[in-house]
JSON list of C-alpha atoms and ligand atoms in Angstrom, two decimals:
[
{"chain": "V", "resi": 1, "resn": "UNK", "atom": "CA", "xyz": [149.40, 82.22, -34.00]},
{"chain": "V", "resi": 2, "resn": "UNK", "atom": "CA", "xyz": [147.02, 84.60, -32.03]},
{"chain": "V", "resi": 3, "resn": "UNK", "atom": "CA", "xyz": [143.19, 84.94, -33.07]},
{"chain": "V", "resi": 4, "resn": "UNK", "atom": "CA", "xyz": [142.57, 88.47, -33.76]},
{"chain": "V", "resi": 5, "resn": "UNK", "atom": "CA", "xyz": [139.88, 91.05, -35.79]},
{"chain": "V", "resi": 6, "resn": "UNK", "atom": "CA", "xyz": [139.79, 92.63, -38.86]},
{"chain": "V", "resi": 7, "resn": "UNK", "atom": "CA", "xyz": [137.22, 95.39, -39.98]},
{"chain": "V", "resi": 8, "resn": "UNK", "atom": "CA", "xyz": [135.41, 94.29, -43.75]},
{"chain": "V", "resi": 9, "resn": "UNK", "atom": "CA", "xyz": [132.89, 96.11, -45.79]},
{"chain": "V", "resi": 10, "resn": "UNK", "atom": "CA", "xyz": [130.66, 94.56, -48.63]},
{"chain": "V", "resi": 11, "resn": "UNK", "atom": "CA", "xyz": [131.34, 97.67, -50.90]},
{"chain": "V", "resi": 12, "resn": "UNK", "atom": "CA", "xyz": [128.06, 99.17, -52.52]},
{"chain": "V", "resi": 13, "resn": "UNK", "atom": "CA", "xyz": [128.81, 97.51, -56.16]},
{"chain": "V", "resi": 14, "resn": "UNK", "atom": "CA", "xyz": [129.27, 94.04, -53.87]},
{"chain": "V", "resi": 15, "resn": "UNK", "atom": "CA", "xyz": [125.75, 95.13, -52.79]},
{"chain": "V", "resi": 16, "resn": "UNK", "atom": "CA", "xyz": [124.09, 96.28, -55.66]},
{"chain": "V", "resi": 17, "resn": "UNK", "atom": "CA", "xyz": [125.19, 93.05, -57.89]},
{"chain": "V", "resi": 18, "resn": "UNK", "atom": "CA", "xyz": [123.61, 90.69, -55.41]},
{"chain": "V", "resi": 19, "resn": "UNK", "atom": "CA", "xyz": [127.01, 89.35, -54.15]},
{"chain": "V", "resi": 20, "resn": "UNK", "atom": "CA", "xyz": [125.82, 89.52, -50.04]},
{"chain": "V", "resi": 21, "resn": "UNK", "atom": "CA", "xyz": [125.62, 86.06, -49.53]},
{"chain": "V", "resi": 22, "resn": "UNK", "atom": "CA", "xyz": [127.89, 84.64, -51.88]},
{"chain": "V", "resi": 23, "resn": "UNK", "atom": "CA", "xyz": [130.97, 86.74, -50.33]},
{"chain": "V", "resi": 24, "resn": "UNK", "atom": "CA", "xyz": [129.79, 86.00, -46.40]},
{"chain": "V", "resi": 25, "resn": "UNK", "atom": "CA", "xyz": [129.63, 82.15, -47.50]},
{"chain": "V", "resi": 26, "resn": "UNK", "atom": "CA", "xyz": [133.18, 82.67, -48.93]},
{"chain": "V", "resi": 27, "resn": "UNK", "atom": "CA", "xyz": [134.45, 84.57, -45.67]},
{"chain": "V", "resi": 28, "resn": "UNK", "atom": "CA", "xyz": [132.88, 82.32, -43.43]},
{"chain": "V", "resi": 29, "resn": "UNK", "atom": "CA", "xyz": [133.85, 79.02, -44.77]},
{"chain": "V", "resi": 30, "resn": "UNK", "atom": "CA", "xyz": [137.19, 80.54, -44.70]},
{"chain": "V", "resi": 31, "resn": "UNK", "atom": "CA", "xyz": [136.95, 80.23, -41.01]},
{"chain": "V", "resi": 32, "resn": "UNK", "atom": "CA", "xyz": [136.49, 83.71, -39.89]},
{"chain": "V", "resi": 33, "resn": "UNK", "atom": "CA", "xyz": [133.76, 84.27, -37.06]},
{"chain": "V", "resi": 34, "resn": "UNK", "atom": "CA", "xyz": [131.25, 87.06, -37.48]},
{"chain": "V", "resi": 35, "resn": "UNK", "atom": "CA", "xyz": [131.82, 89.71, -34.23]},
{"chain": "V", "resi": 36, "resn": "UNK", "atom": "CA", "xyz": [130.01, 92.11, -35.89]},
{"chain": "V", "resi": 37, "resn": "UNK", "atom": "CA", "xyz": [127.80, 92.92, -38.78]},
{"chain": "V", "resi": 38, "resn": "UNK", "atom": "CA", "xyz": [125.26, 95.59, -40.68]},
{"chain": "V", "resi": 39, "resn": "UNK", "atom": "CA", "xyz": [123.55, 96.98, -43.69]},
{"chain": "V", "resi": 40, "resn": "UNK", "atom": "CA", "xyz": [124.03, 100.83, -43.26]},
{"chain": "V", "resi": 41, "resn": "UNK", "atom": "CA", "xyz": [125.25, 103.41, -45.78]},
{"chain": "V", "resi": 42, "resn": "UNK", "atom": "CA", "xyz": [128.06, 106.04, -45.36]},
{"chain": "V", "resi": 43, "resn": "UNK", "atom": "CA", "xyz": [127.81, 110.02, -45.66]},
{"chain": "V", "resi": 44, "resn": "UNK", "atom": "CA", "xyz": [130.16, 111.79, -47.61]},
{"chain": "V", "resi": 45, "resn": "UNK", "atom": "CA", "xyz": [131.70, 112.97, -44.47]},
{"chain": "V", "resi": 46, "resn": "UNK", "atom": "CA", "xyz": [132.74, 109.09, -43.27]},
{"chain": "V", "resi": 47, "resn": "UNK", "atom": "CA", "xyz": [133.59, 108.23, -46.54]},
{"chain": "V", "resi": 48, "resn": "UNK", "atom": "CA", "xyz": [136.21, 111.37, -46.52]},
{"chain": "V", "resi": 49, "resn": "UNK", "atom": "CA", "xyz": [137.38, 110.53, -42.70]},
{"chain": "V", "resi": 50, "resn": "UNK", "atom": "CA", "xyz": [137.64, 106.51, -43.30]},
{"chain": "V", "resi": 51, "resn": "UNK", "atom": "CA", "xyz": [139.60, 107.65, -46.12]},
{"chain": "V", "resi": 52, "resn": "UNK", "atom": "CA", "xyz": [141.38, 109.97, -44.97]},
{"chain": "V", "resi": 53, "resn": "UNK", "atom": "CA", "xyz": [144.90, 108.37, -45.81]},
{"chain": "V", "resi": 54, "resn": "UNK", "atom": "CA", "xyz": [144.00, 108.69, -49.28]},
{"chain": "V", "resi": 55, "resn": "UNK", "atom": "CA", "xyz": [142.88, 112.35, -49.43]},
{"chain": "V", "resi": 56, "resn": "UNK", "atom": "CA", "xyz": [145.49, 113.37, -51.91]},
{"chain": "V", "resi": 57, "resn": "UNK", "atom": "CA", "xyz": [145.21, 110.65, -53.79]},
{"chain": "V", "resi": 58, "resn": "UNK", "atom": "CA", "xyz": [144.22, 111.32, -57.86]},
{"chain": "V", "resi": 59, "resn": "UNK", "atom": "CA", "xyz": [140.95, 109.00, -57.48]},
{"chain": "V", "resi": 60, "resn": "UNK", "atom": "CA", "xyz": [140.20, 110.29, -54.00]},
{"chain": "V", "resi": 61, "resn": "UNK", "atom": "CA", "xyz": [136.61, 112.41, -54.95]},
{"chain": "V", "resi": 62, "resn": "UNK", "atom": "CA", "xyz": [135.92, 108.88, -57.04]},
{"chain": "V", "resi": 63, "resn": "UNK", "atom": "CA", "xyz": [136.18, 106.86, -54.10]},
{"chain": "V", "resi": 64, "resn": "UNK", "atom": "CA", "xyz": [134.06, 108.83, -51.92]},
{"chain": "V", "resi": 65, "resn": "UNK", "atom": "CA", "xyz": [131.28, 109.14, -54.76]},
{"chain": "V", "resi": 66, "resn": "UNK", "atom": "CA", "xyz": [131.55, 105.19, -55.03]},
{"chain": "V", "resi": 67, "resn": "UNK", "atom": "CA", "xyz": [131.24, 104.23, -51.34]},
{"chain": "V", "resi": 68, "resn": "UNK", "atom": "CA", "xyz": [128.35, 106.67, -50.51]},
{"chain": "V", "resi": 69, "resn": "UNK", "atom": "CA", "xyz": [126.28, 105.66, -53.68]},
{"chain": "V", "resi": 70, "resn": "UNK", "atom": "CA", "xyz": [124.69, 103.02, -51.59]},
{"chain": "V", "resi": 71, "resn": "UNK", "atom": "CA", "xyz": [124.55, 100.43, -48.81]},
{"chain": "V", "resi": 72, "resn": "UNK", "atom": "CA", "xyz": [127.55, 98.42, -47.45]},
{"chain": "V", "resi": 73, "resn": "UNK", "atom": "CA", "xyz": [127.90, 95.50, -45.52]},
{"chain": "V", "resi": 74, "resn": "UNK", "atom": "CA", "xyz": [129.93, 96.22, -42.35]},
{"chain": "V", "resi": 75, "resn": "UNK", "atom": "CA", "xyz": [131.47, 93.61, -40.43]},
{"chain": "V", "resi": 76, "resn": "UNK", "atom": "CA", "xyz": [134.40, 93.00, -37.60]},
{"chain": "V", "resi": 77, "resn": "UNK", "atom": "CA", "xyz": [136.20, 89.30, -38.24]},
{"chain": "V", "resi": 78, "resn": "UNK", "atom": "CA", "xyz": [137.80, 87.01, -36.11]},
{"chain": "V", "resi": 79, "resn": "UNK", "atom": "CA", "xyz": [140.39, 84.45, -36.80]},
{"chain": "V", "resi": 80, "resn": "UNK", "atom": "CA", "xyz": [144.04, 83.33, -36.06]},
{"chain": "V", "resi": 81, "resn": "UNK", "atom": "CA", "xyz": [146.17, 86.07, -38.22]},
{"chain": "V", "resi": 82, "resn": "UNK", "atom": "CA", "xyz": [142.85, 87.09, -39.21]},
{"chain": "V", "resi": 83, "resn": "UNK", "atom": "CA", "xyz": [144.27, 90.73, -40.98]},
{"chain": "V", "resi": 84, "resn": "UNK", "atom": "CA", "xyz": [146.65, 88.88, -43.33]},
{"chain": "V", "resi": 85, "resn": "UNK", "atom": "CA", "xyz": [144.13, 85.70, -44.29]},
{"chain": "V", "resi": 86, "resn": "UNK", "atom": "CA", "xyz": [141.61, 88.49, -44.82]},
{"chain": "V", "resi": 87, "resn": "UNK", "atom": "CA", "xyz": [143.80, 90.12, -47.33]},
{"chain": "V", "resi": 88, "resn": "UNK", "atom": "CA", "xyz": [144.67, 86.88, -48.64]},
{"chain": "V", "resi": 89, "resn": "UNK", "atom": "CA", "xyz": [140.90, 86.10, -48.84]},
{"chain": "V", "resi": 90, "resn": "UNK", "atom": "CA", "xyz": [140.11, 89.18, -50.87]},
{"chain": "V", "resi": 91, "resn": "UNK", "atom": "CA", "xyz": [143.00, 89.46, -52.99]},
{"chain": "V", "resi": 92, "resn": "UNK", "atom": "CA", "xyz": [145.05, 91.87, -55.11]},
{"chain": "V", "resi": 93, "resn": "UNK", "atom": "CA", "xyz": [143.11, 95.54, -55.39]},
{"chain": "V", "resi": 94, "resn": "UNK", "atom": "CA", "xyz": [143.11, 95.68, -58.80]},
{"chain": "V", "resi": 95, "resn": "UNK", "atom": "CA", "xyz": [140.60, 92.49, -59.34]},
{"chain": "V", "resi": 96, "resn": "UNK", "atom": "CA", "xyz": [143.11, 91.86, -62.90]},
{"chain": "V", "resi": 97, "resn": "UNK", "atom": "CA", "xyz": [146.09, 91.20, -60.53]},
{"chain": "V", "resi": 98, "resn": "UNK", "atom": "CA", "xyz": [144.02, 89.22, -58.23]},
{"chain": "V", "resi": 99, "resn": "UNK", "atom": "CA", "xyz": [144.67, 85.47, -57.56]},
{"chain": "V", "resi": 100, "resn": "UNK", "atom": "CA", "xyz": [141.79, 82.70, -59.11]},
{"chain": "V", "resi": 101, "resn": "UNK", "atom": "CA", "xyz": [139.45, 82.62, -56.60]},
{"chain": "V", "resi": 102, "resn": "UNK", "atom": "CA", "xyz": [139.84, 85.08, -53.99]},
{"chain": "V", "resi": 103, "resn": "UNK", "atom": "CA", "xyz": [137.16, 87.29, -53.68]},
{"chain": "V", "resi": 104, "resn": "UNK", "atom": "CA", "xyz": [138.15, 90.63, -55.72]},
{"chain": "V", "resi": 105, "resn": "UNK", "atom": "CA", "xyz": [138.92, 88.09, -58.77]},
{"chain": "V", "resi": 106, "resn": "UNK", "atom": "CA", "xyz": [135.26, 86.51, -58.43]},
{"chain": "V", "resi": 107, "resn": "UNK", "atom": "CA", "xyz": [132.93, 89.51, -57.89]},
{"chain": "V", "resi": 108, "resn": "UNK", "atom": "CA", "xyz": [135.10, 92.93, -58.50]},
{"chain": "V", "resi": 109, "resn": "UNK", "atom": "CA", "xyz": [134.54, 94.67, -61.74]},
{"chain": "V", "resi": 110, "resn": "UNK", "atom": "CA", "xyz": [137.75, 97.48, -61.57]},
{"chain": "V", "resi": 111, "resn": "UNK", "atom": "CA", "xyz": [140.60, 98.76, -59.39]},
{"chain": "V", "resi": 112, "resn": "UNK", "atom": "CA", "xyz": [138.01, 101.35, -58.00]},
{"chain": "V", "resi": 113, "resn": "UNK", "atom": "CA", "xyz": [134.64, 99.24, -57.32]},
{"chain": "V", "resi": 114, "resn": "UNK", "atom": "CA", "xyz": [136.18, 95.82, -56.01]},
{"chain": "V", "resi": 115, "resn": "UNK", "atom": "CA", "xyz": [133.95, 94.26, -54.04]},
{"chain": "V", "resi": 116, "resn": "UNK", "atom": "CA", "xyz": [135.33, 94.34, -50.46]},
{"chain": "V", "resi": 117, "resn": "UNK", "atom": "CA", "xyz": [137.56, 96.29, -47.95]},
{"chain": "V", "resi": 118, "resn": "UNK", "atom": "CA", "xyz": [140.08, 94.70, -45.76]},
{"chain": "V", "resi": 119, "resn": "UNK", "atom": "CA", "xyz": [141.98, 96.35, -43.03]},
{"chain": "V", "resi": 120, "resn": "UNK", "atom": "CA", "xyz": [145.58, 96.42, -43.54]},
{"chain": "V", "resi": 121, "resn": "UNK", "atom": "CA", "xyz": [147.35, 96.54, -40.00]},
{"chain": "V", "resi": 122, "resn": "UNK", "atom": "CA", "xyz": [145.91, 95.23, -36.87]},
{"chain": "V", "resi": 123, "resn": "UNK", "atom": "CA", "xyz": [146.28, 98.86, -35.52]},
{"chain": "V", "resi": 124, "resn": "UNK", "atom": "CA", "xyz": [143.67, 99.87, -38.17]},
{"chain": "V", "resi": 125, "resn": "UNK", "atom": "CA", "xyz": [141.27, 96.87, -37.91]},
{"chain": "V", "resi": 126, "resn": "UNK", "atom": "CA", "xyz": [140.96, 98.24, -34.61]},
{"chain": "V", "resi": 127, "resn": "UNK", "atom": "CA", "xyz": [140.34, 101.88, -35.66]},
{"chain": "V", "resi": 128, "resn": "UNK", "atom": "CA", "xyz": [137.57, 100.94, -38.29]},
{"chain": "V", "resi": 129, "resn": "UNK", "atom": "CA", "xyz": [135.78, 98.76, -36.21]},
{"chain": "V", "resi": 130, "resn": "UNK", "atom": "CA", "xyz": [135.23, 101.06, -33.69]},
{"chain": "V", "resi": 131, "resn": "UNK", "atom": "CA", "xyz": [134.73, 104.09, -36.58]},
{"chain": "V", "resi": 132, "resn": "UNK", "atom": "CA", "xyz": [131.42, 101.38, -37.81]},
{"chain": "V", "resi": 133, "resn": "UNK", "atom": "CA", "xyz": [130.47, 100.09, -34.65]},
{"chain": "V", "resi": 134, "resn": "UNK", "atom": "CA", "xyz": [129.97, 100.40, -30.55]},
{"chain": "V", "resi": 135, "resn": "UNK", "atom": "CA", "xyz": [130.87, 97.95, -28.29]},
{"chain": "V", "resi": 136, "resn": "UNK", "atom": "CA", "xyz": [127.47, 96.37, -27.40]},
{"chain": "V", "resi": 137, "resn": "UNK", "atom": "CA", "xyz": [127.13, 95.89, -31.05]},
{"chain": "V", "resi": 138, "resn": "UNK", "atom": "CA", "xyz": [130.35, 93.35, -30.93]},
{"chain": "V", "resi": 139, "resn": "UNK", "atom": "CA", "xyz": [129.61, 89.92, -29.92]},
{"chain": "C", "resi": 201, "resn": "ADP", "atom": "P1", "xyz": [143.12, 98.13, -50.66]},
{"chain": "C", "resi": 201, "resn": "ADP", "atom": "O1", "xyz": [141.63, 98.38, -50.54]},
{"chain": "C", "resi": 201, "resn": "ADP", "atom": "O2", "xyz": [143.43, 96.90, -51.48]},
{"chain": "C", "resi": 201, "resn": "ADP", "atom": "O3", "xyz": [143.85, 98.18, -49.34]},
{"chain": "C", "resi": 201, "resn": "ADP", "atom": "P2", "xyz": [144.16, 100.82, -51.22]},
{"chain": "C", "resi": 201, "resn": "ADP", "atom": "O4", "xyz": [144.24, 101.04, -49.74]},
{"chain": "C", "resi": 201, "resn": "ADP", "atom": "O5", "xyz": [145.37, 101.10, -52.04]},
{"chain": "C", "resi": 201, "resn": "ADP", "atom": "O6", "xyz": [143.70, 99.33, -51.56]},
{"chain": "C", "resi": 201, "resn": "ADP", "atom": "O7", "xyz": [142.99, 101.71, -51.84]},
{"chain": "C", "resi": 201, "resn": "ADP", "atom": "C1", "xyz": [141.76, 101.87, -51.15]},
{"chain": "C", "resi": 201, "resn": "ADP", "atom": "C2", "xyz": [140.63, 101.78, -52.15]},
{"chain": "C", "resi": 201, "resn": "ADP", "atom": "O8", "xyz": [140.72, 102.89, -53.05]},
{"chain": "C", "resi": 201, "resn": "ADP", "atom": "C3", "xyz": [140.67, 100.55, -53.06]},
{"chain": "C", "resi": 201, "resn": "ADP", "atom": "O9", "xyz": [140.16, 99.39, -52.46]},
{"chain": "C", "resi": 201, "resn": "ADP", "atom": "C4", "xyz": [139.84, 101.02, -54.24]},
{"chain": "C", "resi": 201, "resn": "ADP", "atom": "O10", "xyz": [138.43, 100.97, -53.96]},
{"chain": "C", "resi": 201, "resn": "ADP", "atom": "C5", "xyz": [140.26, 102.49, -54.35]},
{"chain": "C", "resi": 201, "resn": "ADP", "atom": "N1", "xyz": [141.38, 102.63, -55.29]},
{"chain": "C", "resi": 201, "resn": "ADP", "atom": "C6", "xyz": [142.68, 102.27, -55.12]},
{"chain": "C", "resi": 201, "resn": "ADP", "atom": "N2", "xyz": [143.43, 102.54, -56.21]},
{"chain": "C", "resi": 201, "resn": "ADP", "atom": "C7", "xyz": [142.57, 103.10, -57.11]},
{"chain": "C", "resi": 201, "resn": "ADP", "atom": "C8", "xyz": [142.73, 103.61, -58.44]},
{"chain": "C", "resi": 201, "resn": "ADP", "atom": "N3", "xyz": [143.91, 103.59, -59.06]},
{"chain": "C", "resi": 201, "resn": "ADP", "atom": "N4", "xyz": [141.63, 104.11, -59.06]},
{"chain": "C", "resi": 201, "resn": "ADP", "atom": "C9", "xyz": [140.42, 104.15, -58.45]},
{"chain": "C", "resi": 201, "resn": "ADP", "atom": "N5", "xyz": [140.21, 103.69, -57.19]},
{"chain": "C", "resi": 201, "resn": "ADP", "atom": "C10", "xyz": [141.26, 103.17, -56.53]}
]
């Protein structure tokens, strides 16, 4: 199976409830490497472009309130079939559908604030890596 990168961000709840550490210990005793990583905060115009997929979406203005409220974690991951064990990782969106133990179930409170972002194609691991970070920021 090839090694490749997916794009993850510590939501701002993740962040706010003191969850930083617990949920990199989780991803990287998982076995994913760390190729990138930052504290930073999105505007309202990011938020609205990363997005953008969702834009006519009924909880849309909620989920650009939510993820500009306050600092993420941004990070690019590395790993054989890293996009798929990333989503397995994380778990169902809705942290009540999500399996014991991934990481929505342990530190998500609702469908909307849940913790963590994972990419969901390799084509768009690539995309929001790049939308986060430049290349001599990826190691
Ligand atoms: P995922 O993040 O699991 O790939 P989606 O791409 O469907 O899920 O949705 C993107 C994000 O939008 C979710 O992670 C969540 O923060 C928010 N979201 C999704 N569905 C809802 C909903 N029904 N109500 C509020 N927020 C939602």
């Amino acid at each position: 199976m090839a090694t490749n990168r997916t794009f993850t961000m510590i939501k701002p709840d993740g962040v706010e409830n003191g969850h930083i550490g617990a949920i990199l210990e989780k991803i990287t005793a998982s076995g994913f490497r760390i190729v990138a990583m930052k504290l930073t905060q999105m505007t309202k115009a990011d938020a609205e472009a990363f997005y953008a997929v969702h834009n006519e979406r009924p909880f849309f203005g909620e989920l650009v309130e939510f993820m500009t409220r306050g600092p993420i974690v941004a990070a690019i991951l590395e790993k054989e079939n890293a996009v798929a064990d990333f989503r397995t990782l994380i778990g169902a969106t809705n942290p009540a559908d999500a399996a014991e133990g991934t990481i929505r179930a342990l530190y998500a409170t609702s469908v909307g604030e849940n913790a963590v972002h994972g990419s969901d194609s390799d084509e768009n691991a690539a995309i929001e890596g790049a939308f986060h970070f430049a290349g001599r920021e990826m190691f």
